[in-house]
Amino acid sequence: MASTSKAISNSAHQQGQTCIAFSRDGKIAYTGGLDTLVRIWHTDQGEDQEPEAAYEADEGITAVAAAEGCWLSGGHDSDVRKYIPGKAQFNGLVTSAAGASIRCLAVDPSGKRVAVASDELSVKIIDLDEITNVVILEGGHKKRIRKTTWHPSGSILTTSSSDGTIVAWNVSDTEAKVENVIDGVIPEVVDPESPEFMHDCSAVWHPSGQYFFAASRTHEIVAISRSTWTKSSSLSDPNTIGVTTALALSANGVYLASACKQEILVWSVQTKRVLWKYPGTQNAFTIQIAFSPTENLLAWTDTEGVLSRWRDAIPAGSPDPVRQTAASSAQGTTTKRKSTPPLWGEEPDAGAEGGDPYGDDWIIDDLGDGMEDEPEGAKAIRAGDGFVKEMVSITKAQPAFQPGSTPMENKKRYLAYNMVGVIEVTDQDTHHIVNVEFHDRSTRKGYHFTDHFKYDLGSLGERGALFACPPELDHVAQVIYKPYGTWSTQGDWTYALPKGQRVLGLAAGGERPMRSLRDPSSSGGDIQGQGNIVIATSSGDLTFLSGSGMERIVLGVEGEYVTMAAAEEYVLVVHRPGATTIDGSQSLVATLISFEDFQVLQEKPLPIPKGHTLRWIGTTDEGAPAIYDSAGYIHLMIHHRRPNRAAWARLMDTNLLERKQGKDESYWPVGLSQDTFMCLILKGRQDHPGFPRPLIQELPVRLPFRNQDPVDSPIEERIARERIHVNLARDALGDELTSSDIDKREVELDKQLLKLIQASCKADKAPRVIELVKRLHFPNSIAAASQLAGFYRLIGLQEKIEAIKLWREQNATPAEEAREARQGFAYEDAPLARPKPFQNFNPPPKVDRPGLTRSTGIVEQTEFTASNLAIRAGRSRAPQAPASRSTSPEGKRKRDDNDDDLSSNAFDVEVKRRAVCESDAVVPSPKPSACIAIQPGPA
């Protein structure tokens, strides 16, 4: 909530970088700026005072600090000067940086030493009583140092660098050493002339010395534990979005002040929530902020050169920002897990080390009486005080947002920004001016209107524009739909929500127009209708309406709604079914719901890396769902028309773009096609586009393949990306076999594949050639691959390719197989038919149980069985052959001509099968080898 007290402002310096520091007694505030002046302000005087000024600097002032018995200034002229306390009387030079700009001055808690940071890669610690006693800290950073801060004990110095690292130095001994390097917390800023370089990146230590706060690269305020040098908690507010430009802690550590855009926020360190806000200077951001060490006063300077002093920033009745209280003793510290007690014996003392019962990775907040001031002289009781323990997860849940929308900044914002057009809003205090413009002005006509409801949500669809306003006093939340081309001139309609409910999200879908929608039509016109409308409400439901305002269905959201986007035939809804995880996962799920019959076509978790959030959702030109996250990844849902068979394919990694190398920039998605990523370029730590409206940039889409081959890698990437979109187009065919567009794209695919086949034949990589040939689509392409193998005299490989060609001609084509697969998907996912009870009086179907059928004997027939008696008798009556046989001249036996006749006559006797139990089988077989095989008979 906003504070009731007022701040007084003075124009102190020219526009640009400014700085501020309080004297150690809190009676004086020193400010410096690019006008080379340091002004001395008395805190007990009002805005009409005439401050004294120090004029000795030759260039702009970048840092001021107060020490014991003096105050210091440093600037772009490389000199650090010392002055008499509270006066502009110069008292000599402390040090010089030899041509490098001074970036920060930090005086230790005792007020006897100053740490000087400059554009050099080292930090000087200088004894103010004897300036020849200098300790140099070097080797910790690779780029210029921006900020330095002291631990409350004075034994640790933390330095923040342009390379995005924070280094903790142990300076308790005569020789300083690096104790820890913390990377990945603060942003990396290379350009010293950029506005981001002026943002505060210092490590602000809590008076307890157990942790420090820093503004992170993810626009959070994080707490880094002194014991582990890792993140222990974070401060964030759903109503505050943007980069934190300044930080300061109160003298007792109960409050944390931060600056975000044109706003000053005061946080409770215990509850990690915003308590009070105060507006800053318009069109400027705060550079440095400071609490008075002795009174309830907060002061800051900004890029407009304005000094603001907020007296009584902490309202009466709240804990004092200076006096020590029980609430400031040990706030927000991470404790160790309690050791497991022995099975027999006494448990460890809860107050001893390791006695926390909540475990690791939980932040312990002391609430209740801890927010009240202690009586004078009272001592804080640290154990057994009856405070309530609250466990807080360190992963903040991403709030609901509208794709393509920006927050109100300088009284202007975007309600929607997509491939259809733009909705711009200008705040006129009493009302809003809404301007709707389209990229294709030949199809739709732009317009503007006065908005007295102050719409805060908007969506641009193919068939109309959708708006929603929040509830206010006795007015309920409303949704208004404005179709582009209507059956009549009165096509707008309004949908009101019940009292107490508000709109969380909007989505307008529909088919692309077949004709121009510039002018309304009252005599028919486009018969495709006015689209489909989806409204997400705070009561946890999705309301589906037709383009004419007819309610169709209300579906419940299985969890917490986050965002949604509509296409021609479906709506993509993102929700959180449960809670976030402690390791940084948002646990978001995307659900694809059909407009036709409200079937859930797909339900897939979003592949967002841990520690990152969803930034945008939308659809491609082909109608496929796509998402973009804060890690810079673009994912595409492939096979989304195959029920329950979709998958997220990583289509692009914007961190690998050539234009981004060496630059600090990010991207605001607008649309996505097969080969192009349409976006707006955001410079530095910019979160969203501003005004005037920037131009849409087209960036090439490239799959994040890791193969670095300069010849094959681009072709492989192009083939893989083209195949994704060919499959998407084929899934939309239905019962059709193919289309001319798909045939053309597959011909181009075959041309690219033949290039890879030629390179593989040349390198004699037969297995790779076979694999590539199987991916060809047409017989002519396979024939061309065979010719390539013959050209390189790979005869065996050519025969294999011909075999593949023959096999392809004898079986179904890939297009026919794809159509059969589509038909199979529809059959597999058909609803199950349930029989009506008491309507089927037929006998139950026969159950075939072959494992329990009776076995049947089968006789194995040989020439010695009883059924072959006639054969043996015929052989016994046959005449015997003469003993002497003629031999051939080569000494081999010569067969007589009647040998074959004899054997053939003997086996011409008809053989009849007999059962095992027949009575005429009286002659047993003389050989024991004849047996009966037992095997299961038929069912």
mmCIF file of N, CA and C in Angstrom, residues 337-446:
data_model
loop_
_atom_site.group_PDB
_atom_site.id
_atom_site.type_symbol
_atom_site.label_atom_id
_atom_site.label_comp_id
_atom_site.label_asym_id
_atom_site.label_seq_id
_atom_site.Cartn_x
_atom_site.Cartn_y
_atom_site.Cartn_z
ATOM 1 N N ARG A 337 19.699 -29.018 8.960
ATOM 2 C CA ARG A 337 18.735 -30.033 9.331
ATOM 3 C C ARG A 337 19.085 -30.637 10.683
ATOM 4 N N LYS A 338 18.064 -30.895 11.449
ATOM 5 C CA LYS A 338 18.267 -31.523 12.746
ATOM 6 C C LYS A 338 18.748 -32.950 12.573
ATOM 7 N N SER A 339 19.754 -33.321 13.340
ATOM 8 C CA SER A 339 20.267 -34.681 13.225
ATOM 9 C C SER A 339 19.261 -35.687 13.755
ATOM 10 N N THR A 340 19.300 -36.895 13.202
ATOM 11 C CA THR A 340 18.352 -37.930 13.597
ATOM 12 C C THR A 340 18.632 -38.371 15.032
ATOM 13 N N PRO A 341 17.630 -38.357 15.905
ATOM 14 C CA PRO A 341 17.883 -38.745 17.303
ATOM 15 C C PRO A 341 18.160 -40.233 17.406
ATOM 16 N N PRO A 342 18.913 -40.647 18.430
ATOM 17 C CA PRO A 342 19.175 -42.085 18.596
ATOM 18 C C PRO A 342 17.896 -42.829 18.973
ATOM 19 N N LEU A 343 17.902 -44.114 18.656
ATOM 20 C CA LEU A 343 16.719 -44.914 18.948
ATOM 21 C C LEU A 343 16.460 -44.971 20.440
ATOM 22 N N TRP A 344 17.543 -45.093 21.212
ATOM 23 C CA TRP A 344 17.424 -45.111 22.674
ATOM 24 C C TRP A 344 18.238 -43.945 23.216
ATOM 25 N N GLY A 345 17.703 -43.269 24.159
ATOM 26 C CA GLY A 345 18.447 -42.178 24.752
ATOM 27 C C GLY A 345 17.765 -40.847 24.495
ATOM 28 N N GLU A 346 18.419 -39.772 24.906
ATOM 29 C CA GLU A 346 17.841 -38.446 24.816
ATOM 30 C C GLU A 346 18.091 -37.849 23.439
ATOM 31 N N GLU A 347 17.156 -37.026 23.013
ATOM 32 C CA GLU A 347 17.306 -36.338 21.741
ATOM 33 C C GLU A 347 18.246 -35.154 21.910
ATOM 34 N N PRO A 348 18.883 -34.736 20.794
ATOM 35 C CA PRO A 348 19.753 -33.558 20.881
ATOM 36 C C PRO A 348 18.966 -32.318 21.251
ATOM 37 N N ASP A 349 19.664 -31.375 21.859
ATOM 38 C CA ASP A 349 19.045 -30.116 22.280
ATOM 39 C C ASP A 349 18.589 -29.334 21.064
ATOM 40 N N ALA A 350 17.332 -28.860 21.085
ATOM 41 C CA ALA A 350 16.785 -28.121 19.936
ATOM 42 C C ALA A 350 17.502 -26.814 19.730
ATOM 43 N N GLY A 351 18.075 -26.271 20.763
ATOM 44 C CA GLY A 351 18.759 -25.001 20.600
ATOM 45 C C GLY A 351 20.178 -25.139 20.149
ATOM 46 N N ALA A 352 20.713 -26.375 20.137
ATOM 47 C CA ALA A 352 22.084 -26.566 19.713
ATOM 48 C C ALA A 352 22.180 -26.484 18.209
ATOM 49 N N GLU A 353 23.419 -26.473 17.704
ATOM 50 C CA GLU A 353 23.637 -26.403 16.256
ATOM 51 C C GLU A 353 23.072 -27.658 15.598
ATOM 52 N N GLY A 354 22.396 -27.458 14.494
ATOM 53 C CA GLY A 354 21.763 -28.592 13.812
ATOM 54 C C GLY A 354 20.444 -28.971 14.434
ATOM 55 N N GLY A 355 19.868 -28.109 15.262
ATOM 56 C CA GLY A 355 18.637 -28.465 15.931
ATOM 57 C C GLY A 355 17.372 -27.940 15.279
ATOM 58 N N ASP A 356 17.438 -27.527 14.038
ATOM 59 C CA ASP A 356 16.236 -27.014 13.376
ATOM 60 C C ASP A 356 15.373 -28.160 12.895
ATOM 61 N N PRO A 357 14.092 -28.181 13.226
ATOM 62 C CA PRO A 357 13.240 -29.311 12.855
ATOM 63 C C PRO A 357 12.662 -29.208 11.460
ATOM 64 N N TYR A 358 12.956 -28.152 10.705
ATOM 65 C CA TYR A 358 12.285 -27.971 9.419
ATOM 66 C C TYR A 358 13.115 -28.469 8.255
ATOM 67 N N GLY A 359 14.388 -28.685 8.421
ATOM 68 C CA GLY A 359 15.197 -29.232 7.332
ATOM 69 C C GLY A 359 15.827 -28.143 6.493
ATOM 70 N N ASP A 360 16.639 -28.596 5.519
ATOM 71 C CA ASP A 360 17.344 -27.679 4.633
ATOM 72 C C ASP A 360 16.381 -26.996 3.683
ATOM 73 N N ASP A 361 16.885 -25.907 3.089
ATOM 74 C CA ASP A 361 16.196 -25.218 1.998
ATOM 75 C C ASP A 361 14.858 -24.629 2.418
ATOM 76 N N TRP A 362 14.690 -24.282 3.689
ATOM 77 C CA TRP A 362 13.479 -23.582 4.126
ATOM 78 C C TRP A 362 13.906 -22.319 4.840
ATOM 79 N N ILE A 363 13.122 -21.285 4.625
ATOM 80 C CA ILE A 363 13.429 -19.989 5.233
ATOM 81 C C ILE A 363 12.556 -19.829 6.471
ATOM 82 N N ILE A 364 13.177 -19.581 7.601
ATOM 83 C CA ILE A 364 12.446 -19.486 8.856
ATOM 84 C C ILE A 364 12.176 -18.010 9.136
ATOM 85 N N ASP A 365 10.898 -17.654 9.207
ATOM 86 C CA ASP A 365 10.490 -16.280 9.471
ATOM 87 C C ASP A 365 9.944 -16.189 10.895
ATOM 88 N N ASP A 366 10.402 -15.197 11.627
ATOM 89 C CA ASP A 366 9.902 -14.944 12.983
ATOM 90 C C ASP A 366 8.826 -13.871 12.882
ATOM 91 N N LEU A 367 7.563 -14.275 13.121
ATOM 92 C CA LEU A 367 6.439 -13.355 12.972
ATOM 93 C C LEU A 367 5.854 -13.035 14.342
ATOM 94 N N GLY A 368 4.724 -12.400 14.318
ATOM 95 C CA GLY A 368 4.015 -12.100 15.571
ATOM 96 C C GLY A 368 4.600 -10.892 16.260
ATOM 97 N N ASP A 369 5.026 -11.053 17.508
ATOM 98 C CA ASP A 369 5.532 -9.942 18.300
ATOM 99 C C ASP A 369 6.846 -9.407 17.775
ATOM 100 N N GLY A 370 7.489 -10.124 16.847
ATOM 101 C CA GLY A 370 8.766 -9.651 16.324
ATOM 102 C C GLY A 370 8.638 -8.371 15.540
ATOM 103 N N MET A 371 7.432 -8.020 15.080
ATOM 104 C CA MET A 371 7.243 -6.781 14.341
ATOM 105 C C MET A 371 7.001 -5.592 15.254
ATOM 106 N N GLU A 372 7.026 -5.805 16.580
ATOM 107 C CA GLU A 372 6.817 -4.709 17.519
ATOM 108 C C GLU A 372 8.147 -4.301 18.140
ATOM 109 N N ASP A 373 8.254 -3.027 18.462
ATOM 110 C CA ASP A 373 9.468 -2.530 19.099
ATOM 111 C C ASP A 373 9.597 -3.094 20.507
ATOM 112 N N GLU A 374 10.847 -3.319 20.895
ATOM 113 C CA GLU A 374 11.118 -3.745 22.262
ATOM 114 C C GLU A 374 11.139 -2.533 23.191
ATOM 115 N N PRO A 375 10.821 -2.735 24.424
ATOM 116 C CA PRO A 375 11.023 -1.641 25.392
ATOM 117 C C PRO A 375 12.497 -1.315 25.492
ATOM 118 N N GLU A 376 12.761 -0.079 25.847
ATOM 119 C CA GLU A 376 14.140 0.332 25.992
ATOM 120 C C GLU A 376 14.844 -0.541 27.029
ATOM 121 N N GLY A 377 16.020 -1.026 26.640
ATOM 122 C CA GLY A 377 16.817 -1.826 27.557
ATOM 123 C C GLY A 377 16.463 -3.281 27.590
ATOM 124 N N ALA A 378 15.399 -3.658 26.904
ATOM 125 C CA ALA A 378 15.021 -5.075 26.913
ATOM 126 C C ALA A 378 15.944 -5.849 25.995
ATOM 127 N N LYS A 379 16.118 -7.110 26.296
ATOM 128 C CA LYS A 379 16.980 -7.976 25.504
ATOM 129 C C LYS A 379 16.116 -8.936 24.707
ATOM 130 N N ALA A 380 16.540 -9.168 23.494
ATOM 131 C CA ALA A 380 15.801 -10.094 22.627
ATOM 132 C C ALA A 380 16.025 -11.514 23.084
ATOM 133 N N ILE A 381 14.946 -12.216 23.227
ATOM 134 C CA ILE A 381 15.033 -13.628 23.598
ATOM 135 C C ILE A 381 15.042 -14.444 22.329
ATOM 136 N N ARG A 382 16.084 -15.165 22.045
ATOM 137 C CA ARG A 382 16.250 -15.831 20.759
ATOM 138 C C ARG A 382 15.698 -17.237 20.755
ATOM 139 N N ALA A 383 15.373 -17.808 21.873
ATOM 140 C CA ALA A 383 14.847 -19.175 21.904
ATOM 141 C C ALA A 383 13.705 -19.214 22.900
ATOM 142 N N GLY A 384 12.677 -19.993 22.574
ATOM 143 C CA GLY A 384 11.530 -20.128 23.448
ATOM 144 C C GLY A 384 10.720 -18.858 23.579
ATOM 145 N N ASP A 385 10.679 -18.048 22.497
ATOM 146 C CA ASP A 385 9.966 -16.788 22.574
ATOM 147 C C ASP A 385 8.520 -16.902 22.137
ATOM 148 N N GLY A 386 8.078 -18.052 21.726
ATOM 149 C CA GLY A 386 6.688 -18.217 21.334
ATOM 150 C C GLY A 386 6.363 -17.702 19.958
ATOM 151 N N PHE A 387 7.379 -17.365 19.141
ATOM 152 C CA PHE A 387 7.105 -16.882 17.788
ATOM 153 C C PHE A 387 6.563 -18.024 16.933
ATOM 154 N N VAL A 388 5.746 -17.644 15.948
ATOM 155 C CA VAL A 388 5.219 -18.617 15.003
ATOM 156 C C VAL A 388 6.256 -18.841 13.913
ATOM 157 N N LYS A 389 6.528 -20.094 13.574
ATOM 158 C CA LYS A 389 7.479 -20.425 12.519
ATOM 159 C C LYS A 389 6.725 -20.625 11.211
ATOM 160 N N GLU A 390 7.166 -19.926 10.180
ATOM 161 C CA GLU A 390 6.519 -20.028 8.870
ATOM 162 C C GLU A 390 7.549 -20.503 7.857
ATOM 163 N N MET A 391 7.218 -21.571 7.124
ATOM 164 C CA MET A 391 8.108 -22.082 6.092
ATOM 165 C C MET A 391 7.686 -21.521 4.742
ATOM 166 N N VAL A 392 8.622 -20.934 4.025
ATOM 167 C CA VAL A 392 8.335 -20.276 2.766
ATOM 168 C C VAL A 392 9.146 -20.931 1.661
ATOM 169 N N SER A 393 8.486 -21.376 0.593
ATOM 170 C CA SER A 393 9.204 -21.935 -0.549
ATOM 171 C C SER A 393 9.928 -20.820 -1.281
ATOM 172 N N ILE A 394 11.105 -21.105 -1.796
ATOM 173 C CA ILE A 394 11.918 -20.069 -2.433
ATOM 174 C C ILE A 394 11.618 -19.937 -3.913
ATOM 175 N N THR A 395 10.697 -20.732 -4.484
ATOM 176 C CA THR A 395 10.325 -20.631 -5.891
ATOM 177 C C THR A 395 9.009 -19.886 -6.009
ATOM 178 N N LYS A 396 9.055 -18.723 -6.602
ATOM 179 C CA LYS A 396 7.862 -17.898 -6.736
ATOM 180 C C LYS A 396 7.039 -18.388 -7.921
ATOM 181 N N ALA A 397 5.751 -18.556 -7.702
ATOM 182 C CA ALA A 397 4.857 -19.008 -8.766
ATOM 183 C C ALA A 397 4.629 -17.885 -9.762
ATOM 184 N N GLN A 398 4.726 -18.224 -11.045
ATOM 185 C CA GLN A 398 4.506 -17.227 -12.083
ATOM 186 C C GLN A 398 3.041 -16.826 -12.125
ATOM 187 N N PRO A 399 2.740 -15.532 -12.058
ATOM 188 C CA PRO A 399 1.331 -15.106 -12.060
ATOM 189 C C PRO A 399 0.740 -15.191 -13.468
ATOM 190 N N ALA A 400 -0.572 -15.015 -13.541
ATOM 191 C CA ALA A 400 -1.268 -15.035 -14.826
ATOM 192 C C ALA A 400 -0.852 -13.821 -15.659
ATOM 193 N N PHE A 401 -0.737 -14.017 -16.980
ATOM 194 C CA PHE A 401 -0.377 -12.923 -17.870
ATOM 195 C C PHE A 401 -1.064 -13.122 -19.211
ATOM 196 N N GLN A 402 -1.161 -12.032 -19.959
ATOM 197 C CA GLN A 402 -1.774 -12.036 -21.280
ATOM 198 C C GLN A 402 -0.670 -11.961 -22.335
ATOM 199 N N PRO A 403 -0.598 -12.898 -23.280
ATOM 200 C CA PRO A 403 0.468 -12.859 -24.297
ATOM 201 C C PRO A 403 0.427 -11.557 -25.097
ATOM 202 N N GLY A 404 1.593 -10.963 -25.284
ATOM 203 C CA GLY A 404 1.687 -9.728 -26.052
ATOM 204 C C GLY A 404 1.296 -8.481 -25.314
ATOM 205 N N SER A 405 1.087 -8.554 -23.996
ATOM 206 C CA SER A 405 0.673 -7.401 -23.211
ATOM 207 C C SER A 405 1.851 -6.852 -22.413
ATOM 208 N N THR A 406 1.848 -5.547 -22.167
ATOM 209 C CA THR A 406 2.883 -4.889 -21.386
ATOM 210 C C THR A 406 2.242 -4.094 -20.254
ATOM 211 N N PRO A 407 2.987 -3.807 -19.187
ATOM 212 C CA PRO A 407 2.426 -2.977 -18.104
ATOM 213 C C PRO A 407 2.347 -1.509 -18.520
ATOM 214 N N MET A 408 1.556 -0.764 -17.789
ATOM 215 C CA MET A 408 1.414 0.671 -18.050
ATOM 216 C C MET A 408 2.702 1.380 -17.656
ATOM 217 N N GLU A 409 3.282 2.116 -18.591
ATOM 218 C CA GLU A 409 4.525 2.838 -18.346
ATOM 219 C C GLU A 409 4.441 4.181 -19.062
ATOM 220 N N ASN A 410 4.628 5.237 -18.305
ATOM 221 C CA ASN A 410 4.496 6.588 -18.852
ATOM 222 C C ASN A 410 3.125 6.785 -19.503
ATOM 223 N N LYS A 411 2.106 6.199 -18.868
ATOM 224 C CA LYS A 411 0.716 6.315 -19.296
ATOM 225 C C LYS A 411 0.442 5.715 -20.673
ATOM 226 N N LYS A 412 1.246 4.749 -21.082
ATOM 227 C CA LYS A 412 1.013 4.039 -22.335
ATOM 228 C C LYS A 412 1.347 2.570 -22.135
ATOM 229 N N ARG A 413 0.629 1.722 -22.872
ATOM 230 C CA ARG A 413 0.883 0.297 -22.791
ATOM 231 C C ARG A 413 0.321 -0.382 -24.031
ATOM 232 N N TYR A 414 0.723 -1.649 -24.212
ATOM 233 C CA TYR A 414 0.163 -2.502 -25.252
ATOM 234 C C TYR A 414 -0.751 -3.532 -24.588
ATOM 235 N N LEU A 415 -1.983 -3.626 -25.067
ATOM 236 C CA LEU A 415 -2.864 -4.689 -24.606
ATOM 237 C C LEU A 415 -2.644 -5.974 -25.391
ATOM 238 N N ALA A 416 -2.234 -5.866 -26.660
ATOM 239 C CA ALA A 416 -1.980 -7.033 -27.502
ATOM 240 C C ALA A 416 -0.989 -6.634 -28.576
ATOM 241 N N TYR A 417 -0.109 -7.573 -28.906
ATOM 242 C CA TYR A 417 0.886 -7.349 -29.957
ATOM 243 C C TYR A 417 1.174 -8.710 -30.584
ATOM 244 N N ASN A 418 0.554 -8.985 -31.746
ATOM 245 C CA ASN A 418 0.758 -10.272 -32.395
ATOM 246 C C ASN A 418 0.821 -10.077 -33.902
ATOM 247 N N MET A 419 0.706 -11.170 -34.677
ATOM 248 C CA MET A 419 0.834 -11.091 -36.123
ATOM 249 C C MET A 419 -0.406 -10.529 -36.797
ATOM 250 N N VAL A 420 -1.484 -10.354 -36.055
ATOM 251 C CA VAL A 420 -2.670 -9.711 -36.615
ATOM 252 C C VAL A 420 -2.544 -8.201 -36.540
ATOM 253 N N GLY A 421 -2.138 -7.694 -35.398
ATOM 254 C CA GLY A 421 -2.010 -6.256 -35.236
ATOM 255 C C GLY A 421 -1.603 -5.876 -33.831
ATOM 256 N N VAL A 422 -1.933 -4.633 -33.453
ATOM 257 C CA VAL A 422 -1.510 -4.055 -32.177
ATOM 258 C C VAL A 422 -2.685 -3.318 -31.550
ATOM 259 N N ILE A 423 -2.831 -3.473 -30.230
ATOM 260 C CA ILE A 423 -3.780 -2.664 -29.452
ATOM 261 C C ILE A 423 -2.971 -1.782 -28.521
ATOM 262 N N GLU A 424 -3.027 -0.463 -28.734
ATOM 263 C CA GLU A 424 -2.313 0.503 -27.909
ATOM 264 C C GLU A 424 -3.300 1.241 -27.017
ATOM 265 N N VAL A 425 -2.873 1.522 -25.794
ATOM 266 C CA VAL A 425 -3.719 2.223 -24.829
ATOM 267 C C VAL A 425 -2.954 3.430 -24.297
ATOM 268 N N THR A 426 -3.627 4.566 -24.261
ATOM 269 C CA THR A 426 -3.071 5.790 -23.688
ATOM 270 C C THR A 426 -3.967 6.239 -22.539
ATOM 271 N N ASP A 427 -3.365 6.422 -21.375
ATOM 272 C CA ASP A 427 -4.112 6.820 -20.180
ATOM 273 C C ASP A 427 -4.290 8.332 -20.161
ATOM 274 N N GLN A 428 -5.550 8.751 -20.154
ATOM 275 C CA GLN A 428 -5.875 10.170 -20.078
ATOM 276 C C GLN A 428 -6.444 10.546 -18.714
ATOM 277 N N ASP A 429 -6.042 9.806 -17.675
ATOM 278 C CA ASP A 429 -6.480 10.017 -16.294
ATOM 279 C C ASP A 429 -7.952 9.653 -16.105
ATOM 280 N N THR A 430 -8.858 10.353 -16.758
ATOM 281 C CA THR A 430 -10.276 10.065 -16.585
ATOM 282 C C THR A 430 -10.773 8.956 -17.501
ATOM 283 N N HIS A 431 -10.045 8.668 -18.571
ATOM 284 C CA HIS A 431 -10.434 7.627 -19.517
ATOM 285 C C HIS A 431 -9.194 7.167 -20.283
ATOM 286 N N HIS A 432 -9.388 6.156 -21.104
ATOM 287 C CA HIS A 432 -8.320 5.635 -21.952
ATOM 288 C C HIS A 432 -8.674 5.868 -23.421
ATOM 289 N N ILE A 433 -7.651 6.037 -24.240
ATOM 290 C CA ILE A 433 -7.801 6.066 -25.689
ATOM 291 C C ILE A 433 -7.204 4.765 -26.226
ATOM 292 N N VAL A 434 -8.046 3.958 -26.876
ATOM 293 C CA VAL A 434 -7.623 2.657 -27.403
ATOM 294 C C VAL A 434 -7.467 2.782 -28.909
ATOM 295 N N ASN A 435 -6.288 2.422 -29.392
ATOM 296 C CA ASN A 435 -5.981 2.482 -30.820
ATOM 297 C C ASN A 435 -5.682 1.067 -31.307
ATOM 298 N N VAL A 436 -6.457 0.587 -32.285
ATOM 299 C CA VAL A 436 -6.297 -0.757 -32.843
ATOM 300 C C VAL A 436 -5.780 -0.617 -34.270
ATOM 301 N N GLU A 437 -4.615 -1.168 -34.536
ATOM 302 C CA GLU A 437 -4.015 -1.121 -35.867
ATOM 303 C C GLU A 437 -3.646 -2.532 -36.304
ATOM 304 N N PHE A 438 -3.684 -2.731 -37.634
ATOM 305 C CA PHE A 438 -3.429 -4.055 -38.205
ATOM 306 C C PHE A 438 -2.237 -3.982 -39.150
ATOM 307 N N HIS A 439 -1.498 -5.112 -39.201
ATOM 308 C CA HIS A 439 -0.341 -5.166 -40.098
ATOM 309 C C HIS A 439 -0.781 -5.220 -41.558
ATOM 310 N N ASP A 440 -1.834 -5.972 -41.848
ATOM 311 C CA ASP A 440 -2.363 -6.070 -43.213
ATOM 312 C C ASP A 440 -3.583 -5.166 -43.316
ATOM 313 N N ARG A 441 -3.379 -3.978 -43.800
ATOM 314 C CA ARG A 441 -4.471 -2.998 -43.852
ATOM 315 C C ARG A 441 -5.414 -3.249 -45.018
ATOM 316 N N SER A 442 -5.041 -4.143 -45.938
ATOM 317 C CA SER A 442 -5.954 -4.462 -47.030
ATOM 318 C C SER A 442 -7.068 -5.397 -46.589
ATOM 319 N N THR A 443 -6.891 -6.097 -45.494
ATOM 320 C CA THR A 443 -7.884 -7.049 -45.007
ATOM 321 C C THR A 443 -8.743 -6.457 -43.902
ATOM 322 N N ARG A 444 -8.130 -5.676 -43.011
ATOM 323 C CA ARG A 444 -8.862 -5.109 -41.886
ATOM 324 C C ARG A 444 -8.570 -3.621 -41.782
ATOM 325 N N LYS A 445 -9.519 -2.911 -41.280
ATOM 326 C CA LYS A 445 -9.404 -1.465 -41.141
ATOM 327 C C LYS A 445 -9.199 -1.095 -39.683
ATOM 328 N N GLY A 446 -8.146 -0.325 -39.405
ATOM 329 C CA GLY A 446 -7.870 0.097 -38.036
ATOM 330 C C GLY A 446 -8.885 1.110 -37.535
#
